[in-house]
Each structure stands twice: as C-alpha cells, then as structure tokens.
mmCIF file of C-alpha atoms in Angstrom:
data_model
loop_
_atom_site.group_PDB
_atom_site.id
_atom_site.type_symbol
_atom_site.label_atom_id
_atom_site.label_comp_id
_atom_site.label_asym_id
_atom_site.label_seq_id
_atom_site.Cartn_x
_atom_site.Cartn_y
_atom_site.Cartn_z
ATOM 1 C CA ALA A 1 2.363 -1.747 17.891
ATOM 2 C CA GLN A 2 4.225 -0.511 14.877
ATOM 3 C CA SER A 3 3.631 2.962 13.480
ATOM 4 C CA VAL A 4 4.962 5.299 10.833
ATOM 5 C CA THR A 5 5.091 9.088 10.816
ATOM 6 C CA GLN A 6 5.520 11.178 7.715
ATOM 7 C CA PRO A 7 5.679 14.712 9.058
ATOM 8 C CA ASP A 8 5.371 16.481 5.719
ATOM 9 C CA ILE A 9 1.893 16.358 4.217
ATOM 10 C CA HIS A 10 2.784 18.346 1.135
ATOM 11 C CA ILE A 11 6.129 19.291 -0.415
ATOM 12 C CA THR A 12 6.801 21.419 -3.469
ATOM 13 C CA VAL A 13 10.154 21.364 -5.240
ATOM 14 C CA SER A 14 11.423 22.737 -8.504
ATOM 15 C CA GLU A 15 12.338 20.356 -11.267
ATOM 16 C CA GLY A 16 16.027 19.538 -11.025
ATOM 17 C CA ALA A 17 16.209 20.273 -7.312
ATOM 18 C CA SER A 18 17.035 17.655 -4.723
ATOM 19 C CA LEU A 19 14.363 15.965 -2.644
ATOM 20 C CA GLU A 20 14.178 14.435 0.803
ATOM 21 C CA LEU A 21 10.980 12.951 2.200
ATOM 22 C CA ARG A 22 11.017 12.161 5.878
ATOM 23 C CA CYS A 23 9.838 8.983 7.534
ATOM 24 C CA ASN A 24 10.066 7.939 11.179
ATOM 25 C CA TYR A 25 8.945 4.583 12.425
ATOM 26 C CA SER A 26 8.188 2.903 15.707
ATOM 27 C CA TYR A 27 8.845 -0.795 16.088
ATOM 28 C CA GLY A 28 10.284 -2.932 18.845
ATOM 29 C CA ALA A 29 13.011 -4.539 16.761
ATOM 30 C CA THR A 30 14.618 -3.964 13.394
ATOM 31 C CA PRO A 31 11.719 -3.617 10.990
ATOM 32 C CA TYR A 32 11.289 -4.110 7.319
ATOM 33 C CA LEU A 33 10.875 -0.692 5.703
ATOM 34 C CA PHE A 34 9.387 0.301 2.390
ATOM 35 C CA TRP A 35 8.738 3.339 0.251
ATOM 36 C CA TYR A 36 5.868 3.284 -2.236
ATOM 37 C CA VAL A 37 4.701 5.806 -4.791
ATOM 38 C CA GLN A 38 1.101 6.264 -5.897
ATOM 39 C CA SER A 39 -0.083 8.283 -8.856
ATOM 40 C CA PRO A 40 -3.672 9.576 -8.764
ATOM 41 C CA GLY A 41 -6.210 6.775 -9.077
ATOM 42 C CA GLN A 42 -3.521 4.149 -9.269
ATOM 43 C CA GLY A 43 -2.201 1.372 -7.087
ATOM 44 C CA LEU A 44 1.102 1.416 -5.275
ATOM 45 C CA GLN A 45 4.501 0.942 -6.850
ATOM 46 C CA LEU A 46 7.420 -0.156 -4.714
ATOM 47 C CA LEU A 47 10.345 2.256 -4.913
ATOM 48 C CA LEU A 48 12.689 0.469 -2.538
ATOM 49 C CA LYS A 49 12.853 -1.645 0.574
ATOM 50 C CA TYR A 50 15.169 -2.305 3.490
ATOM 51 C CA PHE A 51 15.354 -5.700 5.111
ATOM 52 C CA SER A 52 18.929 -5.873 6.405
ATOM 53 C CA GLY A 53 22.524 -5.167 5.447
ATOM 54 C CA ASP A 54 23.683 -1.931 3.881
ATOM 55 C CA THR A 55 21.710 0.917 5.406
ATOM 56 C CA LEU A 56 21.747 2.931 2.173
ATOM 57 C CA VAL A 57 19.267 1.375 -0.197
ATOM 58 C CA GLN A 58 19.012 2.095 -3.894
ATOM 59 C CA GLY A 59 15.663 1.930 -5.602
ATOM 60 C CA ILE A 60 14.034 2.532 -8.924
ATOM 61 C CA LYS A 61 13.722 5.874 -10.706
ATOM 62 C CA GLY A 62 16.889 7.199 -9.078
ATOM 63 C CA PHE A 63 15.553 7.105 -5.517
ATOM 64 C CA GLU A 64 17.517 6.040 -2.477
ATOM 65 C CA ALA A 65 16.784 5.802 1.229
ATOM 66 C CA GLU A 66 18.930 5.535 4.314
ATOM 67 C CA PHE A 67 18.004 3.506 7.364
ATOM 68 C CA LYS A 68 19.186 5.188 10.566
ATOM 69 C CA ARG A 69 18.480 3.024 13.554
ATOM 70 C CA SER A 70 19.537 5.670 16.082
ATOM 71 C CA GLN A 71 16.977 8.092 14.672
ATOM 72 C CA SER A 72 14.310 5.507 13.786
ATOM 73 C CA SER A 73 14.244 7.066 10.365
ATOM 74 C CA PHE A 74 14.107 5.921 6.778
ATOM 75 C CA ASN A 75 14.198 9.074 4.678
ATOM 76 C CA LEU A 76 13.765 8.971 0.924
ATOM 77 C CA ARG A 77 16.049 11.030 -1.299
ATOM 78 C CA LYS A 78 16.527 11.890 -4.922
ATOM 79 C CA PRO A 79 19.314 14.179 -6.161
ATOM 80 C CA SER A 80 17.380 15.686 -9.056
ATOM 81 C CA VAL A 81 13.591 15.611 -9.271
ATOM 82 C CA HIS A 82 11.746 15.240 -12.554
ATOM 83 C CA TRP A 83 8.249 16.572 -13.223
ATOM 84 C CA SER A 84 7.031 12.981 -13.553
ATOM 85 C CA ASP A 85 7.940 12.373 -9.896
ATOM 86 C CA ALA A 86 4.891 14.348 -8.788
ATOM 87 C CA ALA A 87 2.791 11.838 -6.852
ATOM 88 C CA GLU A 88 1.922 10.629 -3.362
ATOM 89 C CA TYR A 89 4.678 8.878 -1.457
ATOM 90 C CA PHE A 90 4.056 6.413 1.347
ATOM 91 C CA CYS A 91 6.503 5.030 3.845
ATOM 92 C CA ALA A 92 5.564 1.695 5.397
ATOM 93 C CA VAL A 93 6.851 -0.642 8.067
ATOM 94 C CA ALA A 94 6.347 -4.366 8.519
ATOM 95 C CA GLY A 95 7.374 -6.797 11.153
ATOM 96 C CA THR A 96 9.926 -9.449 10.351
ATOM 97 C CA GLY A 97 7.551 -12.376 10.441
ATOM 98 C CA THR A 98 6.330 -14.103 7.339
ATOM 99 C CA ALA A 99 3.800 -12.032 5.385
ATOM 100 C CA SER A 100 3.593 -9.460 8.140
ATOM 101 C CA LYS A 101 1.098 -6.636 8.020
ATOM 102 C CA LEU A 102 2.184 -3.338 6.554
ATOM 103 C CA THR A 103 1.530 -0.141 8.430
ATOM 104 C CA PHE A 104 1.544 2.936 6.246
ATOM 105 C CA GLY A 105 2.340 6.523 7.027
ATOM 106 C CA THR A 106 -0.135 9.211 6.093
ATOM 107 C CA GLY A 107 1.727 10.006 2.909
ATOM 108 C CA THR A 108 3.523 13.017 1.456
ATOM 109 C CA ARG A 109 2.194 14.659 -1.657
ATOM 110 C CA LEU A 110 4.998 15.862 -3.899
ATOM 111 C CA GLN A 111 4.397 18.707 -6.296
ATOM 112 C CA VAL A 112 7.040 19.563 -8.862
ATOM 113 C CA THR A 113 7.186 23.006 -10.402
ATOM 114 C CA LEU A 114 8.751 23.602 -13.774
ATOM 115 C CA GLY B 1 7.058 -10.968 -12.343
ATOM 116 C CA ALA B 2 4.878 -10.679 -9.239
ATOM 117 C CA VAL B 3 1.899 -9.062 -10.892
ATOM 118 C CA VAL B 4 -1.412 -8.583 -9.146
ATOM 119 C CA SER B 5 -4.588 -7.636 -10.960
ATOM 120 C CA GLN B 6 -7.934 -6.386 -9.736
ATOM 121 C CA HIS B 7 -11.302 -6.493 -11.405
ATOM 122 C CA PRO B 8 -13.202 -4.358 -11.932
ATOM 123 C CA SER B 9 -11.086 -1.220 -11.922
ATOM 124 C CA TRP B 10 -14.155 0.854 -11.165
ATOM 125 C CA VAL B 11 -17.757 0.101 -10.331
ATOM 126 C CA ILE B 12 -20.881 2.144 -9.687
ATOM 127 C CA CYS B 13 -23.779 0.517 -7.909
ATOM 128 C CA LYS B 14 -27.064 1.413 -6.265
ATOM 129 C CA SER B 15 -27.416 1.564 -2.528
ATOM 130 C CA GLY B 16 -28.438 -1.796 -1.084
ATOM 131 C CA THR B 17 -26.801 -3.943 -3.726
ATOM 132 C CA SER B 18 -23.713 -6.119 -3.300
ATOM 133 C CA VAL B 19 -20.481 -5.735 -5.205
ATOM 134 C CA LYS B 20 -17.714 -8.285 -5.670
ATOM 135 C CA ILE B 21 -14.108 -7.284 -6.311
ATOM 136 C CA GLU B 22 -11.577 -9.829 -7.497
ATOM 137 C CA CYS B 23 -7.869 -9.839 -6.762
ATOM 138 C CA ARG B 24 -5.627 -12.198 -8.705
ATOM 139 C CA SER B 25 -1.940 -12.995 -8.524
ATOM 140 C CA LEU B 26 -1.033 -13.614 -12.144
ATOM 141 C CA ASP B 27 2.386 -15.190 -11.964
ATOM 142 C CA PHE B 28 2.898 -16.433 -8.442
ATOM 143 C CA GLN B 29 1.092 -18.279 -5.702
ATOM 144 C CA ALA B 30 -0.268 -15.896 -3.109
ATOM 145 C CA THR B 31 -0.381 -17.618 0.238
ATOM 146 C CA THR B 32 -1.563 -14.408 1.865
ATOM 147 C CA MET B 33 -3.669 -11.598 0.492
ATOM 148 C CA PHE B 34 -4.477 -8.279 2.071
ATOM 149 C CA TRP B 35 -7.340 -5.891 1.480
ATOM 150 C CA TYR B 36 -6.955 -2.163 2.032
ATOM 151 C CA ARG B 37 -9.294 0.765 1.864
ATOM 152 C CA GLN B 38 -8.195 4.247 0.927
ATOM 153 C CA PHE B 39 -10.273 7.393 1.294
ATOM 154 C CA PRO B 40 -9.484 10.407 -0.900
ATOM 155 C CA LYS B 41 -6.183 12.025 -0.027
ATOM 156 C CA GLN B 42 -5.616 9.586 2.817
ATOM 157 C CA SER B 43 -3.419 6.639 3.526
ATOM 158 C CA LEU B 44 -4.194 2.963 3.119
ATOM 159 C CA MET B 45 -5.997 1.281 5.968
ATOM 160 C CA LEU B 46 -5.731 -2.475 6.269
ATOM 161 C CA MET B 47 -9.145 -4.106 6.362
ATOM 162 C CA ALA B 48 -8.299 -7.775 6.541
ATOM 163 C CA THR B 49 -5.715 -10.448 5.940
ATOM 164 C CA SER B 50 -6.595 -13.726 4.297
ATOM 165 C CA ASN B 51 -4.657 -16.924 3.954
ATOM 166 C CA GLU B 52 -5.544 -19.434 1.281
ATOM 167 C CA GLY B 53 -8.136 -21.863 2.546
ATOM 168 C CA SER B 54 -8.655 -20.066 5.851
ATOM 169 C CA LYS B 55 -11.059 -17.501 7.181
ATOM 170 C CA ALA B 56 -9.945 -13.920 6.885
ATOM 171 C CA THR B 57 -8.653 -12.003 9.868
ATOM 172 C CA TYR B 58 -10.328 -8.625 10.094
ATOM 173 C CA GLU B 59 -8.862 -5.493 11.607
ATOM 174 C CA GLN B 60 -10.603 -3.876 14.513
ATOM 175 C CA GLY B 61 -13.598 -1.857 13.437
ATOM 176 C CA VAL B 62 -14.095 -3.640 10.111
ATOM 177 C CA GLU B 63 -17.464 -5.341 9.824
ATOM 178 C CA LYS B 64 -16.861 -8.894 8.706
ATOM 179 C CA ASP B 65 -20.488 -9.392 7.740
ATOM 180 C CA LYS B 66 -20.372 -6.387 5.485
ATOM 181 C CA PHE B 67 -17.016 -7.014 3.856
ATOM 182 C CA LEU B 68 -16.911 -10.682 2.958
ATOM 183 C CA ILE B 69 -13.500 -11.973 1.985
ATOM 184 C CA ASN B 70 -12.857 -15.300 0.325
ATOM 185 C CA HIS B 71 -9.425 -16.679 -0.533
ATOM 186 C CA ALA B 72 -10.372 -19.939 -2.177
ATOM 187 C CA SER B 73 -7.223 -20.516 -4.197
ATOM 188 C CA LEU B 74 -3.596 -19.491 -4.271
ATOM 189 C CA THR B 75 -4.255 -17.010 -7.053
ATOM 190 C CA LEU B 76 -7.651 -15.506 -6.230
ATOM 191 C CA SER B 77 -9.191 -13.567 -3.392
ATOM 192 C CA THR B 78 -12.510 -11.775 -3.507
ATOM 193 C CA LEU B 79 -13.963 -8.936 -1.477
ATOM 194 C CA THR B 80 -17.741 -8.624 -1.480
ATOM 195 C CA VAL B 81 -19.274 -5.441 -0.170
ATOM 196 C CA THR B 82 -22.739 -6.487 0.923
ATOM 197 C CA SER B 83 -25.699 -4.121 1.009
ATOM 198 C CA ALA B 84 -23.473 -1.267 -0.059
ATOM 199 C CA HIS B 85 -24.216 2.276 1.068
ATOM 200 C CA PRO B 86 -22.757 5.602 -0.034
ATOM 201 C CA GLU B 87 -20.358 5.596 2.910
ATOM 202 C CA ASP B 88 -18.781 2.447 1.472
ATOM 203 C CA SER B 89 -17.645 4.434 -1.552
ATOM 204 C CA SER B 90 -13.881 4.264 -1.553
ATOM 205 C CA PHE B 91 -10.778 2.999 -3.324
ATOM 206 C CA TYR B 92 -10.143 -0.640 -2.483
ATOM 207 C CA ILE B 93 -6.667 -2.059 -3.021
ATOM 208 C CA CYS B 94 -5.519 -5.630 -2.615
ATOM 209 C CA SER B 95 -2.036 -6.954 -2.200
ATOM 210 C CA ALA B 96 -0.552 -10.414 -2.282
ATOM 211 C CA SER B 97 2.376 -12.088 -0.650
ATOM 212 C CA GLY B 98 3.813 -15.469 -1.409
ATOM 213 C CA ARG B 99 6.863 -17.599 -1.774
ATOM 214 C CA VAL B 100 8.367 -15.168 -4.272
ATOM 215 C CA SER B 101 9.117 -12.829 -1.384
ATOM 216 C CA TYR B 102 7.657 -13.606 2.004
ATOM 217 C CA ASN B 103 8.022 -10.151 3.440
ATOM 218 C CA GLU B 104 7.010 -8.098 0.455
ATOM 219 C CA GLN B 105 3.484 -7.385 -0.694
ATOM 220 C CA PHE B 106 2.663 -6.843 -4.342
ATOM 221 C CA PHE B 107 -0.184 -4.444 -4.913
ATOM 222 C CA GLY B 108 -3.036 -4.482 -7.358
ATOM 223 C CA PRO B 109 -4.083 -1.336 -9.244
ATOM 224 C CA GLY B 110 -7.119 -0.740 -7.064
ATOM 225 C CA THR B 111 -10.892 -0.649 -7.547
ATOM 226 C CA ARG B 112 -12.889 2.547 -7.293
ATOM 227 C CA LEU B 113 -16.313 1.852 -5.790
ATOM 228 C CA THR B 114 -19.041 4.466 -5.973
ATOM 229 C CA VAL B 115 -22.349 3.744 -4.292
ATOM 230 C CA LEU B 116 -25.242 5.953 -5.346
#
C-alpha cells in the first residue's frame, strides 16, 4: 500500500527566508507525486506534480520540488517565502493507473513571521 | 479550465436529518469522482470513489448506508449524509478526474457540515 510521511507538523519561517518542506513516500514503483496547498476553510490548490521526466519540477507561486528516487523523497522548496504563503501544505502520492487514488500526508502547517 | 464546484459551501442541520452535497465539474467530463473527509487540523481521508453510472467504491470503515454517493452523470456527483449526527460534522471535499488529465484530481472548495 502506498503511504506518505510529512515529518514536520508545523514550520515557522521569516518572510524572505528560504523554505523546504519534507515529504517521503512509500510505493512499489515510480509514483505520481503532488504537492497541494490549503488555506483555512478552503479546498486544495495544486502547486506542482511529478509524473515522469525531469526530477526537478517547477510549480506555481515560485515553488519547486525535487523527486529523489534513492531517498523516496519529494521535498518542496521556495527560495523566498512571502507572508501569503502561510497555509497548510499536503504531499500526496498516487499510483500510475488511470484515476488512481490519492494518499495524502498529514500535512505541514507553515507560519510566516514578518 | 478543470473547475470543480461544490454546493452548499456550508450547511447546518439538526441531528437525525439528511443532507445532500453536490459536486460538479464545470468544464470537463468527470469519469471518476472522489469524496474526502477532513477533520480540523487533519489530513484528507478518502471516503469513496465513484465512476459515472456505477456504484461507488467505499474505503474500509466508511458506512455506505450512511454516506450515499450517486454519480449519475459525467458532471455531477452527490454525497448524502443520512440521519446525520454531531460526529458527522466535518469538512467534506470532492475531487474529479477525467479525460483532461487521467492521473490528476481537481478539487472542489469543500463543504462545511455542522450537525447540531
């Protein structure tokens, strides 16, 4: 069964500082990987996804993530955080079949201090 | 493109009543829709997967008689919480997947259900 681990429940960074959110997955083959962001009381917005190809993926809002097969990781990064980035971030994994189920990590809450 | 809507965005009901939540794909045909439940400060838990015209597949531990899912068309799925109780209060989120991108789900904005 597939699973996702986000080891950091809560992270606080200063505005302008760099950010890295960790994500480790477990899946028998090469998975499809996603990062979503959720603001309070809102649905999920897709930041970026990895299906195949280049292991460094660029997303919206200046985010990027790197797929490292050897470490089973898909960490999310941003070079300079803005106060509006404060939200909950979820990493998710899906199998490679059509319309496969998503398994979410427990989420990382990002707080940005001014 | 690939917009999913949910209605209502929030609902308050009395214990024992039933509540229906609609999930619509506005600009694409959703061959598969998913229903998730999210408790405060927690992750999303998949409740069920539904394919258009077929019975929903429920995850282990989800009561199919309590959470009725209908996916009657390629643009509409409904979740009915029957005989709702306070413990059913939660944030319900749907997502849809279709020919626009088979392996990507597009999420609705969620429905906040409060059962008094």
